Amino acid sequence: MTAVSPPIRRPLLRWASAALAAVFVAAACGPAAAQTKKPAKEPLLTARFAYLGKAYEDPPPLSLLDPIVDDEGLSGAQLGLKENQATGMLLRHAYEMEEVVVPADADVLPEARRLLASGQRFIIADLDAADLLAVADLAEARDAMILNIRDSDDRLRQADCRANVFHVVPSFAQRADALGQYLAWKRWYRWFVIAGETPADRAYVAAIERAATRFGAEIVEIRAYTFEAGSRRIESGHQQIQTQMPQVTQGAPEHDVVFVADAAEAFGEYLLYRTERPRPVVGTHGLVGVAWHRAFEQFGGLSLQSSFERHFKRWMRERDYNAWLAAKMFGDAVTRGNSADPQQAIAYIRAPAFKAPGHKGIGMSFRTWDHQLRQPILVAGPRALVSMSPQEGFLHESSELDTLGVDAPETLCKFKN
Amino acid sequence: MTIGAMRASLVAATMLTAGGVGTAEAGSIFVTNEKDNTVTVLDSQTLEIVKTIKTSRRPRGIIISHDFKEVYVCAGDDDRLDVIDTETLEITRQLDSGPDPELLDVDPKGERIYIANEDDAMVTVMARDTGEVITEVMVGVEPEGMAVSADSKITVATSESTSMAHFIDNETLEVLAHVLVDTRPRHAEFHPDQKSVWVTSEIGGTVSVIDVASHAVVQKIGFEVQGLRQELIQPVGLRFSADGKWAFVALGPANRVAVVDTATYKVHDYILVGQRPWHVEIAPDGGKLYVANGLTNDMTVIDVATLTAEKSVPVGRLPWGIAIKP
């Protein structure tokens, strides 16, 4: 093989560059207009959306491979904004995202009120359940679309659902069902649950129990993990953990997998390879059910991963993906509707025909009964994608995506308007 | 491919003067195998594997030059094109395509290669003989589909994330128009009459027919398969029959190729093929349509006259694109 030496390339222009604007010709104008190229014109419209977050003290990941970051979510929204702007440049649509992240001990409501008073109606909310509901219940937020990118608690989709809250982040029920379907496909039907004691852990355990019932699995025992989490770096290293984890898992009835619920990053990572019996670990650690994972590359996913890494010098995490997807939905609505009116955008996203493209190989939309985004869930190990749910064979009359999470007949959500 | 159709009619004419199809020498079918990093070469008569060519990493888009001398393969993970000599079946050149090339087209004049760089928002325009990069044209996010008009004057690129078809003037190398289509456009193809460009939208589930003169979307074709949920209908590859009467559209997870009547824009038939057909190619004489089935590691052969699937033959792992030498 005789390979020629590759020619020297000029530096790449980035897609956010002004070069795009310079070559703009509106599609509708046709070839006549193409003759009269002009430099960048004033935008025909400026579409505005907001990112509202709080700097909660999230538990640090136990694994040192996962860096501690303080911009998870926000960076994803910023990338979505950039992509919207790149598309917008071709249509003379401008985008602005107002970013507000309040300190952990601050009240989020004054900032929420200010955003709403300034006309913001499409709000990407990086908020926990309490703050999310407080914002949603503001009178002036009544006609807003608030996109939950953080909290998976099914309560927010059930008894505490709100008509103006839309959940991009998967619910615990979707995650547990995604794993449950995969375990059913593997015929690993006996689950030994070990759970932390935070409210999120309890909510996840409820979702695991529900999944077991749905997919014919048996929960052989639910055991509470009561030790303190402690520091992620310790002088004595692995030794204590090595003896502790077999103790934590000993004496359980025969089981196929250890199903761990540890939203607080207290011990889940430590279970792998240390359980009393040689069993795979699934749940919040080990094999996980997530909306996004660095090992995922299908359906153009690699482009998104690389683009994110170019901009933010780290891997894209799930909350980044959720925020990116929310921003992209808004952009899609503005592009298709050719309007910056937030109410028009909201109506577009709520319409049954809406399909959000999120590199999952299928269009995604919000369920009408609880406003949860129906979406494929990645079933991923620590280093590679293992599967994607729904699994083949789990059928549904309208969308197989609705085999994951709470379906219409069983919803407890009643929207008050 | 317009060009494909043109080629097809040319070849058909040649064959007629040579005394009929039967005397034609067997051609070669080249199939990229995304997972194997190979191109499988099959004898077009016997469908036996003649050779498996090791390529650079992640081969997907594949096209043959109009003189049938060279096959170009996009190797996405090595940021280059592998050039296969169709006589020796060896890789003779490697060209710097820019980052993550996915699909490409060669102009009928044989002077330039147009490459979609998926990981960057641009189209690389390359001189075919030297491999020199003439320019990079900025388009929307995640470019994919590429089609050059029969007169070599216009290139259409689609961008998957931006959901547009971009019309590029090949003389000025500027974008004439950005045309909004349905979500995730994957492939663009000039109709043999050169009056329209057909663009498939994978997530939108449609084919948009764009008028070349006005850049307006004049038709949107939807698909419906009984017993199959709408979301599984994901149009990707598209080719026209040599006479332009049919458009063949690979429908991805629907495991079918749709046959669209280009006069009425109505779906005439759905042909069951292997799992997840990505791209299709029409034989130079127009007689057969070949389908790369992404999940079943095989290629389905469809008889164009009867619109029936004749057989499926194994190729490599995760076949993606097809090019054919007569």
XYZ file of C-alpha atoms in Angstrom:
743
model
C 0.000 0.000 0.000
C 1.447 3.360 -0.963
C -0.020 6.037 1.205
C 0.393 9.576 0.006
C 1.300 12.124 2.643
C -1.844 13.903 3.729
C -2.107 17.501 2.587
C -1.847 20.250 5.150
C -5.219 21.352 6.359
C -6.159 24.841 7.290
C -7.277 25.435 10.855
C -10.842 24.340 11.339
C -13.492 26.941 11.541
C -15.825 26.320 14.399
C -19.505 26.184 13.746
C -20.232 29.106 15.997
C -18.071 31.335 13.811
C -19.390 34.328 12.004
C -18.575 32.667 8.694
C -21.905 30.921 8.819
C -23.819 34.141 9.063
C -21.980 35.550 6.085
C -23.163 32.831 3.750
C -26.712 32.963 4.948
C -29.471 32.924 2.401
C -32.996 32.200 3.532
C -34.260 28.974 2.062
C -37.574 30.451 1.119
C -35.985 33.253 -0.878
C -34.818 30.928 -3.601
C -32.109 31.415 -6.171
C -32.996 35.020 -6.948
C -32.107 36.042 -3.427
C -28.971 33.964 -3.650
C -27.515 36.501 -6.037
C -27.544 39.218 -3.426
C -25.437 37.885 -0.625
C -24.955 40.299 2.214
C -23.046 40.152 5.456
C -24.811 39.053 8.634
C -28.184 40.648 8.999
C -30.113 41.494 12.113
C -31.869 38.434 13.499
C -35.510 38.098 12.610
C -36.281 36.931 16.118
C -34.576 36.392 19.464
C -35.734 33.391 21.465
C -35.053 33.368 25.196
C -34.956 30.588 27.724
C -33.546 30.222 31.212
C -31.457 27.866 33.300
C -32.279 27.966 36.984
C -30.191 25.911 39.380
C -28.943 25.670 42.902
C -25.387 24.762 43.918
C -26.371 21.810 46.117
C -23.620 19.975 47.858
C -23.850 16.779 45.853
C -22.113 13.770 47.372
C -18.700 13.241 45.762
C -18.504 10.101 43.614
C -16.750 7.264 45.427
C -14.649 6.451 42.396
C -11.652 8.686 41.836
C -12.160 8.141 38.125
C -15.156 10.456 38.312
C -13.954 14.011 38.844
C -15.900 16.296 41.148
C -17.472 18.928 38.930
C -19.608 21.939 39.754
C -21.098 22.577 36.333
C -22.988 19.342 35.652
C -26.182 20.303 33.891
C -25.245 23.890 33.137
C -22.567 22.864 30.649
C -25.054 20.689 28.815
C -27.491 23.568 28.563
C -24.702 25.787 27.245
C -23.886 23.253 24.545
C -27.577 23.044 23.611
C -27.622 26.833 23.369
C -24.601 26.792 21.061
C -26.208 24.214 18.792
C -29.427 26.220 18.728
C -27.413 29.272 17.778
C -25.636 27.392 14.995
C -28.965 26.339 13.514
C -30.414 29.770 14.221
C -27.688 31.513 12.273
C -28.915 29.803 9.134
C -32.448 31.058 9.769
C -31.623 34.426 11.338
C -32.914 33.218 14.686
C -30.963 34.392 17.731
C -30.979 32.590 21.087
C -30.266 33.806 24.597
C -30.052 31.675 27.691
C -30.228 33.372 31.066
C -28.196 31.384 33.615
C -28.995 31.607 37.297
C -27.417 29.321 39.879
C -28.141 30.332 43.468
C -25.900 29.287 46.406
C -26.780 26.111 48.311
C -28.181 28.018 51.290
C -30.122 30.584 49.255
C -33.811 30.726 48.466
C -34.447 30.040 44.811
C -37.837 31.771 44.701
C -36.744 35.423 44.348
C -34.670 34.524 41.290
C -37.487 32.403 39.898
C -39.891 35.311 40.300
C -37.457 37.673 38.610
C -37.052 35.336 35.630
C -40.799 34.899 35.272
C -41.412 38.641 35.605
C -38.945 39.258 32.799
C -41.030 37.027 30.510
C -39.057 33.787 30.778
C -41.392 30.820 30.383
C -39.124 27.962 29.269
C -37.040 27.175 32.340
C -34.508 24.350 32.627
C -34.590 23.555 36.330
C -31.583 22.000 38.041
C -33.486 21.794 41.322
C -34.365 19.149 43.877
C -37.972 18.172 44.545
C -38.693 20.785 47.223
C -37.277 23.707 45.244
C -38.778 22.458 42.012
C -42.274 22.330 43.480
C -41.870 25.717 45.150
C -41.020 27.293 41.791
C -43.746 25.398 39.954
C -46.357 26.537 42.456
C -45.653 30.235 41.944
C -48.770 31.857 40.523
C -46.760 33.535 37.769
C -45.300 30.156 36.717
C -48.711 28.797 35.809
C -48.197 29.019 32.041
C -44.466 28.191 32.141
C -42.756 24.983 31.071
C -40.352 23.930 33.800
C -37.990 21.146 32.771
C -36.799 18.896 35.550
C -33.276 17.691 34.766
C -32.212 16.574 38.258
C -34.758 14.720 40.383
C -35.800 11.132 39.601
C -38.256 10.724 42.483
C -41.482 9.215 41.167
C -43.437 11.309 43.657
C -42.918 14.268 41.279
C -44.654 12.260 38.529
C -47.360 10.858 40.800
C -49.042 12.519 43.807
C -46.884 15.638 43.509
C -47.104 16.056 39.762
C -47.578 19.546 38.362
C -49.092 20.606 35.071
C -46.207 22.986 34.354
C -43.395 20.559 35.208
C -41.929 18.292 32.516
C -39.411 15.618 33.425
C -36.481 15.130 31.094
C -34.535 13.161 33.682
C -35.666 9.522 33.842
C -37.776 8.563 36.850
C -36.582 5.902 39.257
C -39.340 3.713 37.843
C -37.921 4.051 34.323
C -34.438 3.214 35.560
C -35.537 0.201 37.629
C -37.763 -1.072 34.803
C -34.925 -0.737 32.306
C -32.716 -2.901 34.508
C -35.620 -5.195 35.397
C -36.357 -5.924 31.742
C -32.729 -6.697 31.100
C -32.526 -8.985 34.150
C -35.712 -10.726 32.988
C -34.122 -11.219 29.569
C -31.121 -12.752 31.353
C -33.476 -14.796 33.545
C -31.832 -13.417 36.642
C -35.011 -13.339 38.649
C -33.803 -13.382 42.270
C -32.819 -9.957 43.519
C -31.108 -9.152 46.809
C -31.662 -5.450 47.504
C -29.229 -3.417 49.601
C -30.302 0.152 50.172
C -29.099 3.325 51.809
C -31.400 5.316 53.990
C -31.814 8.622 52.211
C -35.237 9.590 50.796
C -33.875 9.023 47.289
C -32.744 5.520 48.246
C -36.200 4.730 49.594
C -37.820 6.069 46.426
C -35.531 3.923 44.313
C -36.283 0.820 46.398
C -39.996 1.389 45.784
C -39.230 1.474 42.060
C -37.213 -1.761 42.318
C -40.102 -3.484 44.121
C -42.494 -2.297 41.442
C -40.177 -3.566 38.703
C -39.900 -6.968 40.384
C -43.679 -7.313 40.396
C -43.964 -6.237 36.767
C -41.289 -8.526 35.383
C -41.862 -11.592 37.543
C -38.767 -11.256 39.710
C -38.499 -12.082 43.385
C -36.899 -9.800 45.942
C -35.305 -12.257 48.342
C -34.430 -9.629 50.920
C -34.202 -5.875 51.351
C -31.301 -4.996 53.594
C -30.496 -1.534 54.888
C -26.951 -0.255 54.705
C -26.406 1.635 57.918
C -22.738 2.554 57.922
C -21.621 6.158 57.565
C -20.402 7.092 54.107
C -17.260 8.868 55.188
C -14.520 10.304 53.076
C -13.823 8.994 49.599
C -10.096 9.004 50.238
C -8.832 7.161 53.260
C -5.338 6.375 54.477
C -6.062 2.731 55.211
C -7.367 2.367 51.672
C -9.173 -0.742 50.590
C -8.504 -3.035 53.549
C -11.426 -2.186 55.771
C -13.804 -2.124 52.802
C -12.598 -5.513 51.685
C -13.660 -7.092 54.958
C -16.737 -4.923 55.434
C -18.549 -5.654 52.161
C -18.697 -9.459 52.552
C -20.188 -8.873 55.988
C -22.761 -6.498 54.610
C -23.850 -9.054 52.033
C -23.592 -12.287 54.002
C -26.424 -14.594 54.973
C -28.918 -13.495 52.324
C -31.210 -16.076 50.694
C -30.007 -17.436 47.350
C -30.008 -14.661 44.723
C -28.876 -13.935 41.170
C -27.947 -10.274 41.529
C -27.309 -7.703 44.217
C -29.563 -4.730 43.493
C -28.096 -1.650 45.133
C -29.860 1.634 45.915
C -27.261 4.170 46.947
C -28.109 7.585 45.567
C -25.888 9.221 48.189
C -22.659 7.583 46.952
C -22.069 5.977 50.349
C -21.111 2.405 49.477
C -22.482 1.236 46.108
C -19.149 1.329 44.320
C -17.585 -0.790 47.053
C -19.908 -3.745 46.488
C -18.427 -4.724 43.140
C -16.240 -7.843 43.441
C -16.634 -7.821 47.225
C -20.049 -9.409 47.791
C -20.087 -12.574 49.864
C -21.204 -14.630 46.905
C -19.966 -14.002 43.374
C -22.922 -12.016 42.049
C -23.215 -9.075 39.678
C -24.151 -5.718 41.180
C -26.887 -3.674 39.493
C -28.824 -0.537 40.415
C -27.212 2.793 41.209
C -23.796 1.146 40.774
C -22.402 -1.661 38.682
C -24.928 -2.124 35.923
C -26.900 1.120 35.875
C -29.985 2.439 34.083
C -29.172 5.918 32.793
C -30.130 8.458 30.164
C -26.517 9.003 29.130
C -23.122 7.348 29.535
C -19.663 8.093 28.201
C -19.426 4.635 26.660
C -22.473 5.299 24.468
C -21.758 6.235 20.863
C -24.639 5.024 18.709
C -27.084 7.143 16.734
C -24.656 10.017 16.366
C -23.994 9.943 20.109
C -20.264 10.104 19.507
C -20.614 13.524 17.878
C -22.320 14.813 20.976
C -19.702 13.278 23.272
C -16.814 14.772 21.300
C -18.456 18.136 20.942
C -19.076 18.312 24.681
C -15.509 17.277 25.468
C -14.103 19.888 23.087
C -16.010 22.616 24.852
C -15.830 21.605 28.489
C -12.723 19.386 28.740
C -14.541 16.627 30.574
C -17.008 13.824 29.875
C -20.665 14.559 29.371
C -22.699 13.317 32.321
C -26.329 12.442 32.582
C -27.507 15.789 33.903
C -25.542 17.532 31.151
C -27.378 15.390 28.648
C -30.759 16.161 30.204
C -30.069 19.893 30.091
C -28.715 19.693 26.549
C -31.823 17.822 25.437
C -34.129 20.353 27.095
C -32.348 23.241 25.362
C -32.509 21.400 22.043
C -36.249 20.824 22.407
C -36.709 24.547 22.790
C -34.533 25.205 19.732
C -36.464 22.683 17.685
C -39.749 24.330 18.671
C -38.495 27.796 17.711
C -37.051 26.546 14.413
C -40.198 24.693 13.378
C -42.607 27.334 14.608
C -40.482 30.187 13.245
C -41.430 32.129 16.358
C -39.817 33.245 19.603
C -43.140 33.203 21.438
C -42.583 30.843 24.386
C -46.217 29.816 24.465
C -46.014 28.694 20.854
C -42.853 26.740 21.636
C -44.482 25.117 24.663
C -47.533 24.137 22.623
C -45.263 22.613 19.977
C -43.382 20.521 22.538
C -46.634 19.385 24.185
C -48.208 18.289 20.912
C -48.573 14.511 20.471
C -46.560 14.608 17.245
C -43.492 16.092 18.957
C -40.365 13.986 18.613
C -37.254 15.078 20.439
C -34.110 13.723 18.804
C -31.620 12.818 21.487
C -29.233 10.355 19.827
C -31.284 7.407 21.045
C -32.409 6.197 17.642
C -36.018 7.108 18.280
C -38.052 10.292 18.686
C -38.976 11.038 22.288
C -41.986 12.883 23.697
C -43.662 13.758 26.976
C -46.321 11.467 28.388
C -49.608 13.296 28.672
C -50.522 11.698 32.013
C -47.480 12.693 34.062
C -45.221 14.746 31.741
C -42.379 12.259 31.963
C -40.219 12.057 28.835
C -40.623 8.599 27.309
C -37.122 7.546 26.382
C -34.860 4.552 25.856
C -32.698 3.895 28.915
C -29.078 2.863 28.566
C -28.141 -0.245 30.530
C -24.474 0.387 31.148
C -21.623 -1.169 33.040
C -18.756 0.891 34.439
C -16.773 0.767 31.216
C -19.147 -0.161 28.403
C -22.711 -0.124 27.208
C -24.333 -3.481 27.948
C -27.794 -2.996 26.485
C -30.586 -0.533 25.860
C -34.108 -0.900 27.226
C -36.931 -1.431 26.416
C -35.821 -4.990 25.686
C -37.220 -6.771 22.699
C -40.431 -8.608 23.477
C -41.796 -6.140 26.030
C -44.759 -4.912 24.093
C -47.062 -1.959 24.454
C -50.085 -0.963 22.457
C -48.921 2.577 21.697
C -45.192 2.903 22.408
C -42.726 0.353 23.680
C -41.050 3.208 25.512
C -44.103 3.167 27.765
C -43.109 -0.252 29.091
C -40.580 1.724 31.167
C -41.965 3.731 34.079
C -45.507 4.480 35.120
C -48.077 3.919 32.391
C -51.357 5.761 31.914
C -53.669 3.227 33.613
C -51.661 3.218 36.839
C -50.835 6.901 37.156
C -51.748 8.705 40.356
C -51.093 12.069 38.789
C -53.997 14.507 38.612
C -53.061 17.842 37.101
C -54.814 20.810 38.665
C -55.278 23.701 36.337
C -28.037 8.603 -6.955
C -28.581 10.564 -10.043
C -25.160 9.735 -11.167
C -25.787 6.102 -10.486
C -28.838 6.237 -12.664
C -26.929 8.018 -15.405
C -24.212 5.481 -15.188
C -26.806 2.784 -15.259
C -28.375 3.940 -18.490
C -24.966 4.460 -20.072
C -23.874 0.978 -19.170
C -27.133 -0.487 -20.336
C -26.626 1.160 -23.704
C -23.093 -0.161 -23.955
C -24.239 -3.627 -23.124
C -26.950 -3.583 -25.754
C -24.455 -2.747 -28.479
C -22.169 -5.424 -27.147
C -24.849 -7.987 -27.718
C -26.914 -8.272 -24.553
C -26.539 -8.502 -20.840
C -25.610 -12.156 -20.874
C -22.216 -11.557 -22.360
C -21.279 -8.916 -19.816
C -18.424 -9.780 -17.521
C -19.255 -10.215 -13.872
C -18.938 -7.025 -11.877
C -17.916 -6.451 -8.296
C -19.978 -5.412 -5.312
C -18.150 -3.570 -2.519
C -19.717 -3.559 0.946
C -18.351 -1.650 3.945
C -18.471 -3.570 7.230
C -18.534 -1.009 10.012
C -17.632 -3.423 12.791
C -14.994 -5.476 10.988
C -13.010 -2.595 9.482
C -13.229 -4.338 6.133
C -14.778 -4.067 2.708
C -16.255 -7.290 1.367
C -15.950 -7.693 -2.401
C -18.479 -9.995 -4.054
C -18.821 -11.263 -7.592
C -22.047 -9.713 -8.862
C -23.011 -12.843 -10.825
C -22.330 -15.578 -8.314
C -22.534 -13.399 -5.161
C -19.482 -15.281 -3.896
C -16.993 -13.359 -1.781
C -13.966 -12.583 -3.955
C -11.922 -10.767 -1.344
C -12.137 -9.125 2.045
C -10.114 -5.921 2.107
C -8.779 -4.647 5.424
C -9.530 -0.935 5.715
C -8.928 1.877 8.156
C -11.193 2.001 11.183
C -14.970 2.332 11.012
C -15.666 2.175 7.285
C -19.118 3.479 6.412
C -19.768 5.728 3.403
C -18.595 4.180 0.124
C -18.757 5.420 -3.457
C -17.276 4.477 -6.811
C -15.797 6.974 -9.239
C -17.639 7.544 -12.489
C -14.919 5.824 -14.482
C -15.304 2.856 -12.088
C -11.565 2.833 -11.438
C -11.574 3.797 -7.774
C -13.747 3.116 -4.748
C -13.630 5.626 -1.891
C -14.320 4.522 1.649
C -14.933 6.876 4.600
C -13.030 5.609 7.638
C -14.621 7.620 10.444
C -12.281 6.645 13.268
C -9.117 7.325 11.279
C -10.214 10.625 9.760
C -9.371 9.557 6.220
C -10.548 8.008 2.983
C -9.213 4.700 1.794
C -9.010 4.525 -1.987
C -9.406 1.041 -3.456
C -8.198 0.239 -6.966
C -11.083 -1.701 -8.506
C -8.748 -3.821 -10.665
C -6.210 -4.918 -8.073
C -8.636 -4.669 -5.098
C -5.842 -3.074 -3.082
C -5.883 0.178 -1.152
C -3.637 2.417 -3.222
C -4.115 5.788 -1.576
C -5.254 7.278 1.694
C -6.637 10.799 1.714
C -6.985 13.201 4.632
C -10.716 13.704 4.772
C -10.954 15.892 7.859
C -12.490 14.631 11.109
C -14.952 11.732 11.171
C -15.957 11.327 7.514
C -19.280 9.533 7.160
C -20.705 9.898 3.660
C -19.304 11.260 0.443
C -19.950 11.736 -3.240
C -17.746 12.176 -6.296
C -18.711 14.685 -8.965
C -19.539 13.200 -12.376
C -16.713 15.222 -13.926
C -14.420 13.133 -11.775
C -12.547 16.117 -10.374
C -13.717 16.443 -6.820
C -14.798 14.457 -3.778
C -17.303 15.999 -1.392
C -17.140 14.603 2.146
C -19.462 15.075 5.136
C -17.483 15.457 8.357
C -19.980 14.228 10.919
C -18.053 15.320 13.980
C -17.614 18.838 12.677
C -20.126 21.071 10.991
C -18.519 21.080 7.576
C -18.203 19.610 4.134
C -14.677 18.950 2.899
C -14.158 19.571 -0.810
C -11.187 17.617 -2.118
C -9.377 17.353 -5.441
C -9.802 13.779 -6.554
C -6.392 13.263 -8.141
C -4.142 14.892 -5.532
C -6.293 14.573 -2.421
C -5.672 18.253 -1.779
C -8.326 19.971 0.301
C -9.795 22.745 -1.834
C -11.943 24.167 0.912
C -14.207 23.395 3.822
C -17.793 24.593 3.595
C -19.569 25.297 6.865
C -23.006 23.736 7.087
C -25.274 22.688 9.965
C -24.365 20.459 12.904
C -23.549 16.796 12.128
C -23.448 16.724 8.336
C -24.185 13.391 6.746
C -25.935 12.994 3.402
C -24.029 14.096 0.278
C -25.182 14.288 -3.323
C -23.673 15.978 -6.379
C -25.888 16.912 -9.333
C -25.336 15.266 -12.726
C -23.846 18.453 -14.142
C -21.465 18.627 -11.159
C -22.703 22.139 -10.360
C -24.593 21.623 -7.112
C -23.861 19.600 -3.984
C -26.518 18.913 -1.402
C -25.411 18.106 2.151
C -27.769 17.226 4.969
C -27.075 17.995 8.629
C -28.557 15.583 11.098
C -28.690 17.803 14.183
C -29.763 20.960 12.389
C -32.307 19.059 10.254
C -31.498 20.865 7.043
C -30.469 20.200 3.471
C -27.762 22.660 2.408
C -27.426 23.467 -1.295
C -23.821 24.293 -2.163
C -22.784 26.065 -5.372
C -19.786 24.033 -6.497
C -18.306 26.953 -8.431
C -18.337 29.589 -5.703
C -18.317 26.989 -2.909
C -20.902 28.994 -1.061
C -24.166 27.846 0.373
C -27.122 28.839 -1.782
C -29.883 27.752 0.559
C -30.564 25.997 3.826
C -33.765 23.997 3.562
C -35.484 22.780 6.713
C -36.622 19.148 6.540
C -37.873 16.668 9.129
C -35.736 15.541 12.039
C -32.388 13.840 11.460
C -31.882 13.905 7.699
C -29.517 11.093 6.705
C -29.322 10.910 2.962
C -29.794 13.131 -0.090
C -30.261 11.988 -3.667
C -30.914 13.795 -6.946
C -33.781 12.329 -8.945
C -32.521 11.208 -12.377
C -34.407 14.110 -13.992
C -32.332 16.490 -11.823
C -35.388 18.527 -10.939
C -35.716 17.359 -7.367
C -33.575 16.219 -4.456
C -34.980 13.591 -2.117
C -33.926 13.688 1.525
C -34.663 10.965 4.079
C -35.374 11.919 7.710
C -34.592 9.112 10.132
C -36.419 10.313 13.243
C -39.007 12.344 11.344
C -39.882 9.136 9.487
C -40.362 10.897 6.156
C -38.787 11.674 2.787
C -38.793 15.333 1.730
C -38.820 16.105 -1.983
C -37.091 19.429 -2.597
C -37.457 21.334 -5.855
C -33.945 22.108 -7.097
C -34.920 25.389 -8.757
C -36.881 26.966 -5.916
C -35.364 25.097 -2.942
C -38.900 24.546 -1.688
C -40.068 21.295 -0.129
C -42.761 20.260 -2.599
C -43.686 16.862 -1.143
C -43.361 14.978 2.079
C -43.726 11.222 1.883
C -44.732 9.268 4.974
C -44.693 5.508 5.507
C -47.087 3.159 7.207
C -46.599 -0.554 7.708
C -49.475 -2.479 9.153
C -48.686 -3.937 12.550
C -45.549 -1.843 12.918
C -45.292 1.099 15.268
C -44.594 4.384 13.572
C -41.419 5.048 15.553
C -39.731 2.001 14.012
C -40.016 3.500 10.546
C -36.701 5.273 10.104
C -35.773 6.113 6.504
C -32.024 6.179 5.845
C -30.624 5.044 2.474
C -32.325 5.964 -0.815
C -31.710 5.190 -4.478
C -33.750 5.558 -7.656
C -34.364 2.937 -10.289
C -32.464 3.623 -13.491
C -35.587 4.915 -15.228
C -36.448 7.146 -12.280
C -39.827 5.479 -11.809
C -39.142 4.080 -8.348
C -37.446 5.405 -5.283
C -36.149 2.697 -2.937
C -36.010 3.767 0.693
C -34.361 1.663 3.417
C -36.521 1.941 6.545
C -34.019 0.891 9.250
C -35.648 -0.937 12.190
C -38.794 -1.514 10.107
C -36.651 -4.139 8.296
C -38.095 -3.155 4.948
C -37.304 -1.238 1.797
C -40.157 0.991 0.674
C -40.822 1.346 -3.049
C -42.158 4.815 -3.841
C -43.747 5.728 -7.167
C -41.959 8.952 -8.084
C -44.826 10.125 -10.290
C -47.473 9.978 -7.569
C -45.244 10.044 -4.452
C -47.301 7.105 -3.166
C -45.744 4.042 -1.582
C -46.202 1.180 -4.024
C -44.830 -1.639 -1.901
C -42.752 -2.619 1.130
C -40.144 -5.312 0.574
C -39.050 -7.307 3.617
C -35.248 -7.501 3.873
C -32.786 -8.262 6.711
C -32.643 -6.361 9.964
C -31.925 -2.635 10.051
C -31.148 -1.911 6.406
C -28.865 1.162 6.264
C -27.983 1.880 2.650
C -28.977 0.551 -0.743
C -27.363 0.592 -4.185
C -28.730 -0.026 -7.635
C -26.800 -2.227 -10.072
C -25.205 -0.330 -12.961
C -27.548 -2.079 -15.420
C -30.502 -1.198 -13.218
C -31.583 -4.819 -12.793
C -30.951 -5.388 -9.105
C -31.064 -3.420 -5.911
C -28.650 -4.361 -3.139
C -29.422 -3.693 0.518
C -26.884 -3.598 3.378
C -28.593 -5.069 6.459
C -26.868 -3.518 9.458
C -27.899 -6.044 12.091
C -28.023 -9.360 10.269
C -24.560 -9.149 8.663
C -25.913 -9.821 5.206
C -26.926 -8.152 1.964
C -30.308 -8.626 0.346
C -30.645 -8.724 -3.438
C -33.901 -7.325 -4.821
C -35.013 -7.838 -8.397
C -36.121 -4.441 -9.675
C -38.425 -5.740 -12.430
C -40.506 -7.876 -10.073
C -39.815 -5.888 -6.872
C -39.088 -9.069 -4.954
C -36.273 -9.989 -2.597
C -34.410 -12.849 -4.272
C -31.843 -13.816 -1.702
C -29.615 -12.644 1.105
C -25.908 -13.358 1.188
C -23.530 -13.045 4.140
C -20.971 -10.249 4.177
C -18.983 -8.891 7.156
C -20.155 -7.641 10.514
C -22.496 -4.641 10.538
C -22.614 -3.905 6.807
C -23.334 -0.247 6.098
C -22.826 0.946 2.508
C -22.530 -0.517 -0.987
C -20.765 0.458 -4.233
C -20.890 -1.498 -7.488
C -18.536 -1.862 -10.427
C -20.120 -3.248 -13.600
